[in-house]
DNA sequence: ATTAATACATAAGAAAATTATGTATTAATT
DNA sequence: AATTAATACATAATTTTCTTATGTATTAAT
């Protein structure tokens, strides 16, 4: 997963890229460790991204042209900021829309709109 | 995946057990092929479960005691109906609630409530 | 002085799909 | 009548994506 205290690991698979790309929208620049902390904070520890999952994903997104990096030295420590490219913005929008549509489909399929769970 | 014309494969990973268990609720009994067709129909072809994914999943759920089977012969053709056990009903509820909660978390994380996509 | 936190990275292994293949019956089409 | 499509099961090889483990190094806190 990304170490999830709350969700069974297989549930969350496949959403990491969507989460990362979405966090970087509005020209925000973030570095890896910051992403892990922000997601942990925003989800009240429900989703905790592991470094073993995050860094390869960031490298893949960079390789495919969705992200560019900016190295900054904080004292002697390296920090790699990630920024969305124009292509990355398109990918981000596609991914988020796709996930939103997927949720809609799943809500219908699991009959969730008539239950309490989706409050 | 389950052959998804619409969703990128990694998005859907991990929801198959939840989908299957949920379809079998209310003491409904279904066989494998029927499940693939029902999901295809209910999602307007957006989610198409492949046999390579479904059968191993059904066998796993049976092995762990969530499902029992009932063989029926239609002429010379075998049909294996799957039925939720009492344990399976608990698993089903847990899984569906977990997914509902996960969607809630993701809606917040992706800031979907303030956009058009979640209509 | 030691531990925790920050910050990066990669590699081995596991889980859950995909893709491909196989068997066999029955219905539909040409 | 012969072929194709649909029904219905199954498994095996491969790929993807994550987990778990490990590694290096700096800085802050105890």
XYZ file of C-alpha atoms (C1' of nucleotides) in Angstrom, chain B residues 1-3 14 16 50 52-53 57 75-77, chain C residues 15-22 24-27:
24
model
C -7.815 -6.056 -14.137
C -10.938 -6.839 -15.030
C -10.563 -5.490 -18.613
C -8.429 -4.358 -4.924
C -12.979 -7.235 -6.882
C -12.061 -11.127 -16.552
C -8.575 -14.875 -14.970
C -9.273 -12.488 -12.115
C -10.900 -14.757 -6.319
C -27.775 -30.317 -19.394
C -24.181 -31.510 -19.538
C -22.719 -28.155 -18.532
C -0.346 -9.551 -3.808
C -3.526 -8.992 -7.326
C -4.271 -8.182 -11.431
C -3.545 -9.087 -16.969
C -2.918 -11.920 -20.783
C -2.941 -16.177 -22.736
C -4.377 -20.641 -23.032
C -7.195 -24.777 -22.397
C -16.299 -28.377 -23.289
C -21.338 -27.478 -24.237
C -24.966 -24.964 -26.443
C -26.929 -21.406 -29.420
